[in-house]
Amino acid sequence: MKNRGKFFTIGFIIVLFLVINFFGTTVKFVTDFLWFKEVGYTETFFTKLKAQVILAIPIFIVTWGLLYIFLRKLKKKYDLEIEVVDANRNKKINLWIKLISVIMSLLFTFNIVSTMWFEILQFYNGESFHSFDPIFNNDISFYIFKLPLINTVIGYIINILLLLIAVTVLFYGYLSIKDSIKNVSSKFEEMRFNPHQFDLSSVLNKKFAEKIINQLSFIGVFVFIFLGIRILLKSYDLLYSQVGRVFGAGFTDINITLNIYRIVGIGCFVSAVTFFMGARKRNLKNALTVPAALIAISIIGTGLAGLVENFVVEPDQLSKETKYMEYSIKNTQNAYDLHDVKFIEFPANDNLTIEDINNNQEVIDNIRINDQEPLIQVYNQLQGIRPYYVFNDVDVDRYYVDGVYKQVFLSARELDQNRLNEQARTWVNQYLKYTHGYGITMSQVNEVTSQGQPEMLIKNIPPTTDINITIERPEIYFGERASEYIIVNTDEKEFDYPSGSDNVETLYEGDAGIKLSLVNRILFSIRKGSYRVLISNNIDSESKILMNRNIIQRVQEIAPFIYYDPDAYIVINQEDGKLYWIIEGFTVSDRYPYSQPTDKLNQGWNVNYMRNSVKVVIDAYDGSTDFYITDETDPIIRTYNKIFTDLLKPMSEMPEGLRSHIRYSQIYFDVQSDMYRLYHIENPTVFFGREDYWDIANEKYMNNGEEPVGSSYVMFKLPDEENVEFLLTTQYTPQNKDNMISLLVARNDGDNYGELVLYEFPKTKTIPGPNMIETKIDQDTVISSQLTLWSQVGSTVLRGNTLVVPIEDSLIYVEPIYLKSDTESNFPEMKMVVVSFGDKIVMEPTLDMAIERIFGINTQPERPAPPQENEYDNTNINELINQANIAFNRANEASQKGDWTSYGENLKKLESILEQLNLLTNGTNINTENDTIEESNDAQ
C-alpha cells in the first residue's frame, strides 16, 4: 500500500504539471489563432500545426509501443534468467514501465515535432537549384532541403538505440543489485549498519557484462548499421571543410579523408555482423574486435590526413588545390549572386567643365551634404515636439517632389511610452490613452538653412508642407518602437497629438485588432497577465486589442523562417497618402557546397548562401502585413511559397506607390561587397596569391578616426543612361592602400532593380580613394587651419561621409563638415562643404559655391527667349534696378554676418535681375512715357 501511494503521488504530480502546462499552452494557442486570423494568415498558422500533429501522433504511438514492449520483454527475460516469480513485485514494476514509456515517448515526440516539422516540409517541397556540386554531382537542393532531415532522422534513431542500451544496462543493473541484496538477507542486515561490506563487484562483473552484451545483440546490430550510414553521410560534410586553402573539400579531403569515411562506414556494417555473432555466444572479444579496429583506423586516418596536408599538399599547394579553388570561386559567386556583375571601364579623367556640371544639374542637386548619424540628433531636437516622441533612425529614399526626382531623408515620429513622465505611466495611459506616434519629418539631402540645419520639406504636428507630398493618415500605431499591446475603441479617447497647451484626441478607425468579447477578455487577461483587461470599465465588446505592434516582432511571429533586416524604413504612398513600413527579408542557408561563409552579418547568422528575396510591407495605421517575392529565381523562397500557400505574393501585386520605393538591401549589399573583395578573382593562380585582393575604402568619419566607408545611397547617371538613378555604392582600394581601384554599384529603379555594376578604374594612374581626400583636407593649409581653429573655440569638428560621385567620365568628391557646439547646442550643424576634383580642393559654406570656385561661373548662360508680346517701359527697368540694389545690399549684409547661404541666394537673384536688364536694354519695343523707340537687329 505504501508503494502504491507513492506511485499515486508521483503520478498525480506529473498529471498536475501537465494540466497546468496544457492550460497555459491552450490559452496561448487560442490567442495566437485569433491573432493569425486577424492578420489573415490562418493557413500559415495551421500549416505548422497540421505538420506537427500528423508527425506527433504516429511517432508517439510507435515510440511508446516499441519502448513498452521492449521493457516488458526485457523484464520477462530477466525473470526467466533468475527464475524469480513475485506477483507484487511484477505489478509494481509493470506500473513503472508504463509510466516511463509514456513520459519518455512524450519527451521524445515533443523534441522531434518541434524541430523536424519544417525540415520534413522542406524535404517534400524542395525546389531544384539546377546546379550541382562538383564532387558528388548532387543538385544543391539535396544539401539544403533533404540532407538536413536525413541526418536528423539518423541521429534520432541512433539516440533511441543508445537510449535503449542505457535503459537495458540500468534496468538489469537495478534489478540485479536489488535481487542480490534481497537474496542475501543476512548480509543485508549487516550492510544496513555497515554498507561497505556489500561488494558490487559480486554483481557487476564479467558475467553481468556478458549477459548485457547478449541482451543487446539485436540492438547492437542496428546501432552499427546506422552508425555506418551516418559516417557515409558524413562524407558530404567534406563539402564544407576548412582544411585546405579554400572553404570546401580540398586535395587531402578527397584523397584521404573521404576514403577513410568509406572504409569506416563499410566497417560498421561488418561490425554489425561480428557483434551479433559474438554477443549471441557471449564472447566479448569477438563482439568488440572489429569496432575497436575501426576506432584505430579512424585515429590513424586522422594522423595520415595531417601528414598528407603538411608534407604533400603544402609544398605544392597551387597545383594540388587549383581545381578546388575553381570550385570555391564559382560556388561562392553563385551563392551570393555575384556571378552576373556588369563591368564598366571608367577612365576617371580630370576634364570636367562647367558645361558638364550644368548638363548634370540633377546630379548636383542630389549630392548629399547631410549625413544620417548627425541628422537623427537634429530631428529629435527640432522635431521631437514632446519628450515622449522619438525618431528611431533616419532613412534615405527618393520621391518626385513637385515633379522633380529627388533624394530625401525621412523619419517616423514614434511614441515611446518609456519616455512618459513617471507619474503618467498608469495602466490607462500606457494601454488605452497613449497609443500611437504621429507623422514624419522629411528633409532635402542637399539643402541646409543658414544655421546649418536641414531644410525641412515636411515637418511639425500636424504635418505641414509646401510640396506636393501630403499625408492623409499620419497616425503610427505599428512601428519600430512599439513594444506593448494597446486597446482601442474604448470609452477613454486616445491622445492624438499636442496642440498648444491642449491635446487633440481621437478614436481608432482602422481594421486592426481582436474584439474583446467576454471570452476574449478572459483569454487575453491570462495571456498578458493583467487582470485590468478583464475588469476595466473602459473596455466593452466593441473594444479591440492590438498585439505584436513592433513591426519586426510582427513579421517574425508570422514567418520566423525568414530572416529580417532589423532596420525597417518608412514610406509615403503618394497614391493614398498613408504611411507604410518596408522590411527587407532574406532567405539564407549554411549548406551551400564550396561557398565561403560570411562574417559580415551582425545578427548571429552563420550563412554561406543569401538572397534578399522578400519585401514585407506593413501599414503603419492598421498593421496589415504583406509579404512580396522580389527574387523569383531563389529556390528557397519558391519552396516556402509551396509550403505556405497564403503567405507570399508576387511583386506585381504590390501597389505602384510602394513599388517605386523599394530599395536594394543595404545589409545584403554589404555582404556581397565584402565577399566580392576576394571572389571577383576568377583566375586560380591570382586567387591563390591574393594578388588582387581588395579592401573596402577607409575614411575619417565624425570624430571616430579612420574606419571603412559604409555603403551609401546616392544619385547619379550611369554611363550611356539618360536619367539620374537612385543607387547604392561602395568603394574598393587595393589591400592596405588608399587609392581607389573600383566602385561597386547596385541599381534600385524600375526594371533595373537588383543589377550590380562595377566601375573599373585605370590601373595606370592613381585614383584617390576617400582616405586620400581626407589626407588632402588635412594637408591643405587653409582648410586644415580653419578646422583647427574651430576645434579650439568651444566646438567639435565632425566629418561627414566622403561621397564619390561620377559625372560624365570624371569623379568629384564631396564631404560635409559639421560643428557641434559645446555650449550653444548639443546637436551637429552642417557648416561647410569640401569638394575635391583633380588637384583642386576647396571648402565653402554651400555646395554650389564650392563647385563655382573649382569650375567657375558659366559666362554664357542659356538665355530664355524674350517675350514677344509684352512691352517694357522705364517703370519696368527702374523696378528691376531697385530690385538689383536690394539684392546687392542684402548680399553684403549676409557676408558681414557670415550667413553664406543667404549670401549665395542673393547673388543668384542679382545675377537673374541683371540678365533681365540686359535683355531689356538690348531687346526690341522699349517704351518711354512719350516715345516708342524701336531698335532693329541691324542697328545692334
Short mmCIF file of N, CA and C in Angstrom, two decimals, residues 277 379 494 516 559 580 606 675 756 857 878 897 911:
data_model
loop_
_atom_site.label_atom_id
_atom_site.label_comp_id
_atom_site.label_asym_id
_atom_site.label_seq_id
_atom_site.Cartn_x
_atom_site.Cartn_y
_atom_site.Cartn_z
N MET A 277 27.16 -11.95 -33.73
CA MET A 277 27.62 -13.33 -33.54
C MET A 277 28.35 -13.46 -32.20
N TYR A 379 16.82 65.87 -35.85
CA TYR A 379 15.39 65.56 -35.90
C TYR A 379 14.79 65.46 -34.49
N GLU A 494 -8.32 58.33 -27.19
CA GLU A 494 -6.87 58.27 -27.32
C GLU A 494 -6.28 59.67 -27.52
N LEU A 516 -12.81 42.37 -28.10
CA LEU A 516 -12.72 41.84 -26.74
C LEU A 516 -14.10 41.46 -26.22
N ALA A 559 6.22 34.69 -39.94
CA ALA A 559 7.12 33.87 -40.76
C ALA A 559 8.51 33.85 -40.14
N TYR A 580 3.67 53.60 -44.70
CA TYR A 580 3.93 52.16 -44.68
C TYR A 580 5.39 51.92 -44.28
N ASN A 606 25.02 32.31 -39.22
CA ASN A 606 26.15 31.59 -39.82
C ASN A 606 25.69 31.10 -41.18
N MET A 675 32.20 39.96 -49.76
CA MET A 675 32.63 38.73 -50.41
C MET A 675 33.34 39.02 -51.74
N LEU A 756 23.90 44.63 -60.56
CA LEU A 756 25.16 45.07 -59.98
C LEU A 756 26.10 45.53 -61.09
N ILE A 857 32.10 80.19 -63.07
CA ILE A 857 30.70 80.50 -63.38
C ILE A 857 30.53 80.47 -64.88
N ASN A 878 13.28 100.61 -64.11
CA ASN A 878 13.60 101.19 -62.81
C ASN A 878 13.31 100.21 -61.67
N LYS A 897 27.58 89.08 -41.84
CA LYS A 897 27.11 88.23 -40.74
C LYS A 897 27.66 86.81 -40.84
N GLU A 911 22.13 88.11 -60.12
CA GLU A 911 22.53 87.68 -61.45
C GLU A 911 21.31 87.55 -62.37
#
